[in-house]
Short mmCIF file of C-alpha atoms in Angstrom, two decimals:
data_model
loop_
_atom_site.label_atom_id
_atom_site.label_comp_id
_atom_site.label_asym_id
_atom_site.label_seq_id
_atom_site.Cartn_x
_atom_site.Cartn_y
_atom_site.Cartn_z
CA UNK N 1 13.99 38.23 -18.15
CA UNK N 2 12.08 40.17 -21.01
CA UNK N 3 10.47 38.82 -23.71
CA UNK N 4 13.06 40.07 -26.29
CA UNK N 5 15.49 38.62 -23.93
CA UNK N 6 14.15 35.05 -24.12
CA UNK N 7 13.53 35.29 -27.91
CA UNK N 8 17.22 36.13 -27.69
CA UNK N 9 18.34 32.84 -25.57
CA UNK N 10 16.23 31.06 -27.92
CA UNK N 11 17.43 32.22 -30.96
CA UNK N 12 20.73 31.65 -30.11
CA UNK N 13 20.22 28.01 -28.58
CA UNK N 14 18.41 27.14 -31.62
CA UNK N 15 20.98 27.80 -34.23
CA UNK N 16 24.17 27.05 -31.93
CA UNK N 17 22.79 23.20 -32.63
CA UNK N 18 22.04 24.03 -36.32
CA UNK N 19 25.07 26.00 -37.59
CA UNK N 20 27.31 22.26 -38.25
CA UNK N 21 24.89 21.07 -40.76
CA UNK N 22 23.47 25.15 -41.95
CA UNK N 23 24.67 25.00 -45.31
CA UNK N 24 22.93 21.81 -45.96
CA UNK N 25 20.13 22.01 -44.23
CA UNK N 26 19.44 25.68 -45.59
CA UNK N 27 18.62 24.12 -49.01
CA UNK N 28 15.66 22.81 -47.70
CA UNK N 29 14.65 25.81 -46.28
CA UNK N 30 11.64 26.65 -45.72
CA UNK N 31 10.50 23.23 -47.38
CA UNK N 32 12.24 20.30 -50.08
CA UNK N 33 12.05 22.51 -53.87
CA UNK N 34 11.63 25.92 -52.12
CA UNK N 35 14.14 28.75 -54.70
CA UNK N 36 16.09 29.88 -51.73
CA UNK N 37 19.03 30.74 -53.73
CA UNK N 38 17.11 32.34 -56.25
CA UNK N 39 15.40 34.21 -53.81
CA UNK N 40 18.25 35.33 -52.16
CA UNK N 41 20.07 36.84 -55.33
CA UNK N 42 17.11 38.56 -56.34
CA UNK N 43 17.73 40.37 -52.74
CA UNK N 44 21.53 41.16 -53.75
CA UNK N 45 20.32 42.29 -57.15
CA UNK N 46 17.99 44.56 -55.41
CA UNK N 47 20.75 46.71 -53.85
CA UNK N 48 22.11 47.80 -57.12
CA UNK N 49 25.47 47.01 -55.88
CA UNK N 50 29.04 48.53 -57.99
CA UNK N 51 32.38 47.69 -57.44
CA UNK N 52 33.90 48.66 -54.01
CA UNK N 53 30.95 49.38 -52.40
CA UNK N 54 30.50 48.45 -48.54
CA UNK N 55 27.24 45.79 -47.80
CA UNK N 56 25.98 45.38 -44.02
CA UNK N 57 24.70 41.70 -43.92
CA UNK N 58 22.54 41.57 -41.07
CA UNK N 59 22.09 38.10 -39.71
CA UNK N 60 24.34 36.64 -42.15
CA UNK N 61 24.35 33.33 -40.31
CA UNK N 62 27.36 31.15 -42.34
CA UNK N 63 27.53 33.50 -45.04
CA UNK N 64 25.46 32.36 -47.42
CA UNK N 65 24.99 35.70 -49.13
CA UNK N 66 28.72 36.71 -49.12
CA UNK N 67 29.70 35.23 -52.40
CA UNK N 68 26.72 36.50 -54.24
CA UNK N 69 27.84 39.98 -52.69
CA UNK N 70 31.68 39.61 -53.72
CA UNK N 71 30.54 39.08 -57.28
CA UNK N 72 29.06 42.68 -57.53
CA UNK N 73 31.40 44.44 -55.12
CA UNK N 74 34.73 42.78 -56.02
CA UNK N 75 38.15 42.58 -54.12
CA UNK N 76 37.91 46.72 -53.12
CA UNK N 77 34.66 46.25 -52.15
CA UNK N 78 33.76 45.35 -47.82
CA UNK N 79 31.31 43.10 -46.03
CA UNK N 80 30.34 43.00 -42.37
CA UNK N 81 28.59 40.42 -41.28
CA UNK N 82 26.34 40.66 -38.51
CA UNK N 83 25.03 37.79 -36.41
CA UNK N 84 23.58 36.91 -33.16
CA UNK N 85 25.37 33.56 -32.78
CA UNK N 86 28.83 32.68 -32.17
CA UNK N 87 28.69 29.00 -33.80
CA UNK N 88 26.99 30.70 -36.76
CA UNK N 89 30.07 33.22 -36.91
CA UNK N 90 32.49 29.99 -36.70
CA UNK N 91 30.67 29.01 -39.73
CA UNK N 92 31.09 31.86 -41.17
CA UNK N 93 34.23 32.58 -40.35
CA UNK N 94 35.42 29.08 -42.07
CA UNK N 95 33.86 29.81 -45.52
CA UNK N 96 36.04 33.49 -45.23
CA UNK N 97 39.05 31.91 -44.70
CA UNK N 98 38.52 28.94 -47.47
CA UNK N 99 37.17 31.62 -49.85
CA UNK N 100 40.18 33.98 -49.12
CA UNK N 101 38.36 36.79 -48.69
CA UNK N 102 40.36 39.41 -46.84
CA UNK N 103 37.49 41.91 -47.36
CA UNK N 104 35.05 40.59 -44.99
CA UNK N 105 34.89 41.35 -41.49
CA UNK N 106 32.08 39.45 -38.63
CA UNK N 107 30.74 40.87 -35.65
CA UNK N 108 28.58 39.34 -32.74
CA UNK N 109 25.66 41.76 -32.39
CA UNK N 110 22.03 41.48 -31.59
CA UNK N 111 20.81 43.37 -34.62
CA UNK N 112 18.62 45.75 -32.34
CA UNK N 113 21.90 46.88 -30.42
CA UNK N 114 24.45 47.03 -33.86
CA UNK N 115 26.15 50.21 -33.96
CA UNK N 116 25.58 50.68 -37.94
CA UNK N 117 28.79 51.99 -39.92
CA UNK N 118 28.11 55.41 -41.00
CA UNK N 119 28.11 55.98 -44.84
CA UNK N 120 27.12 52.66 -46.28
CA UNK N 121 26.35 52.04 -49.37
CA UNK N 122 23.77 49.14 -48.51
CA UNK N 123 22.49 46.59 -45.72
CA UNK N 124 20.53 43.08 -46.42
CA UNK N 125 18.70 41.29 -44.40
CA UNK N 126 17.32 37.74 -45.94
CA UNK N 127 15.61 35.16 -44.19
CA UNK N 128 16.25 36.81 -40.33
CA UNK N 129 14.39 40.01 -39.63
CA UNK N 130 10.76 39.23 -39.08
CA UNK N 131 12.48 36.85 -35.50
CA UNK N 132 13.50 40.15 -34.38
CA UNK N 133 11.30 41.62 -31.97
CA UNK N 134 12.30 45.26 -32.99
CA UNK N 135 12.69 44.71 -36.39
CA UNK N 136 11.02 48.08 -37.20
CA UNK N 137 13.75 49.57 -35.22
CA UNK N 138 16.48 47.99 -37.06
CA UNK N 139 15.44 49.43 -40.16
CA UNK N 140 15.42 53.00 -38.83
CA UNK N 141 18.48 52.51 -37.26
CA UNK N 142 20.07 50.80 -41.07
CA UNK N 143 18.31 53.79 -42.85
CA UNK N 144 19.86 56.21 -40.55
CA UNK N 145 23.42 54.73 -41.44
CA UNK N 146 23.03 54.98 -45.00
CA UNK N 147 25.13 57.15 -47.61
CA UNK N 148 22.95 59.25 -49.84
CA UNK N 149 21.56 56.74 -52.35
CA UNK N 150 22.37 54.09 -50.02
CA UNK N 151 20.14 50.51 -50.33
CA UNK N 152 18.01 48.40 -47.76
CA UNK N 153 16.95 45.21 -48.77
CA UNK N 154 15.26 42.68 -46.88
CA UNK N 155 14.34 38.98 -48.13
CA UNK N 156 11.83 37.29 -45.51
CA UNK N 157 8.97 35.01 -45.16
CA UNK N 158 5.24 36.01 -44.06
CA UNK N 159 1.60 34.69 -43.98
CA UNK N 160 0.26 34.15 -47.24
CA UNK N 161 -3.40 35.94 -47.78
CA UNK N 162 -6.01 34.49 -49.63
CA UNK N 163 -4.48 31.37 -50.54
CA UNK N 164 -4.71 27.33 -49.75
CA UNK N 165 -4.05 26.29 -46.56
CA UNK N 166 -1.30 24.37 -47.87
CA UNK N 167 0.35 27.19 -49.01
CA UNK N 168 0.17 29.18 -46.01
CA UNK N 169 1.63 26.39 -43.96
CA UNK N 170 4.64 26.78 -46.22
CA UNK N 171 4.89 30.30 -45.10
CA UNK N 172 4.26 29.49 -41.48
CA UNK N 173 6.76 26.26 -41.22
CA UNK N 174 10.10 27.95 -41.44
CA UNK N 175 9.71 29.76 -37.85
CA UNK N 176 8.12 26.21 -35.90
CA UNK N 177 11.78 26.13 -34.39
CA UNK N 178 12.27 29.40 -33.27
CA UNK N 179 9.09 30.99 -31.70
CA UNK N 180 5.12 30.32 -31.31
CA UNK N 181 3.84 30.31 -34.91
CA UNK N 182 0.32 31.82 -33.22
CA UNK N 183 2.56 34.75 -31.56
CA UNK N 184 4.58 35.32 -34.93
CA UNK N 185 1.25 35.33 -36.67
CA UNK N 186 -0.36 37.68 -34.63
CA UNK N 187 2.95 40.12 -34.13
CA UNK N 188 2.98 40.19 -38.12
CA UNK N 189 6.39 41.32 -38.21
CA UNK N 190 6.48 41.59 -42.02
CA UNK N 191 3.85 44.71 -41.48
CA UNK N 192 6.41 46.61 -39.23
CA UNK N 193 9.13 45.79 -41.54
CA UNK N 194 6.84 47.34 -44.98
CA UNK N 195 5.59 50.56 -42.64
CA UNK N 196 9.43 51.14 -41.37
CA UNK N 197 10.27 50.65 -44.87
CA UNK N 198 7.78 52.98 -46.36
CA UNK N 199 8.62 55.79 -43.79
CA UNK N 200 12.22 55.64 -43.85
CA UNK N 201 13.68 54.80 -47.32
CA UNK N 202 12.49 56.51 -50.64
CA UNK N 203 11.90 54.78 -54.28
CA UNK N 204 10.55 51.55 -51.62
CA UNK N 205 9.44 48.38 -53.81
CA UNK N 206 7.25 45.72 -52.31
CA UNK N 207 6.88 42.40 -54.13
CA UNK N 208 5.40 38.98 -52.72
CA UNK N 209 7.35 36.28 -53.35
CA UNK N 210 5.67 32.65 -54.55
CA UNK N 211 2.08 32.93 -53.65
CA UNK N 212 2.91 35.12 -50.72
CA UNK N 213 4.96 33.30 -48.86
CA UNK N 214 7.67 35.37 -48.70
CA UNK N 215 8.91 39.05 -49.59
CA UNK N 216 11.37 41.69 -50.76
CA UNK N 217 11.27 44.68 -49.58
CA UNK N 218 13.58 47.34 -50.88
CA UNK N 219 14.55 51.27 -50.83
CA UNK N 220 16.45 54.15 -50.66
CA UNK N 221 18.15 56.38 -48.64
#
């Protein structure tokens, strides 16, 4: 088996025991006090979203990010969700119904392999995309998909530089669970994402996030 294939297996594992307790557990995420939410609609924000428009959320887990997508797109608007993990996608699937959404569809998709809609008008990624082993790939492949003027935006934790230890163990916490922390520290995958970012999308924005410990990247078809 590969190594993207284990990462894969483990991924899945991992969150197929968390998804019961996700929305709960999620608010302590990456640590007790850390502005997830805040975080996470600054990332929505960042797509410049308008009524009706159609919003790839890749890795959407439970849905965290759908309602803070409905309120800019509305009732004409659409939302796929993307996600590796079928228990996360039950999850999901749970707040749809309870929520009445009938403008939200899921799929179960490694986001490497996702056939991207054509012509959409944005794609978000928060909290997800630096566990991907090809997570420049992803963004060429999102970019590709996207109407003229369409948005990337992707939310994600990293290795603070030049700060406390402390603080960079805040950064380096969240992925414990999910892969080596020295083999996520040396892949860097917050670099690929910023150079796939700067080389496919126009007007890109780069902005560290609470002494570094996390990031939003944005741009432009």
């Amino acid at each position: 088996m590969t190594q993207t294939g284990r990462t894969q297996e483990r991924l899945i594992e991992t969150y197929r025991k968390k998804a019961k307790h996700y929305d709960l557990t999620s608010r302590l995420y990456p640590a007790p006090g850390y502005p997830q939410r805040a975080q996470r609609r600054r990332a929505v924000q960042a797509l410049g979203l308008r009524p009706g428009a159609s919003v790839i959320d890749m890795a959407c887990g439970t849905g965290l990010n759908f309602s803070l997508i409905e309120e800019m797109i509305g009732p004409d608007g659409r939302i796929v969700g993307v996600d590796l993990t079928d228990a996360m996608l039950e999850r999901a699937q749970a707040r749809i119904k309870a929520k009445g959404w009938s403008n939200v569809s899921l799929v179960q998709a490694d986001a490497i392999d996702f056939e991207f809609p054509t012509e959409v008008d944005a794609i978000l990624s928060t909290y997800a995309l630096t566990q991907v082993p090809d997570c420049a790939e992803v963004i060429a492949h999102g970019a590709a998909a996207l109407c003229e003027g369409g948005r990337w935006a992707v939310l994600d934790l990293k290795v603070p530089t030049n700060v406390p230890r402390r603080l960079a163990q805040l950064g380096t916490a969240v992925v414990r669970p999910f892969a080596s922390i020295d083999e996520w520290i040396m892949r860097r995958p917050w670099e690929a994402i910023r150079e796939a970012m700067q080389e496919e999308l126009a007007d890109f924005s780069w902005t560290e996030l609470l002494f570094g410990t996390a990031f939003l990247g944005a741009g432009s078809r």
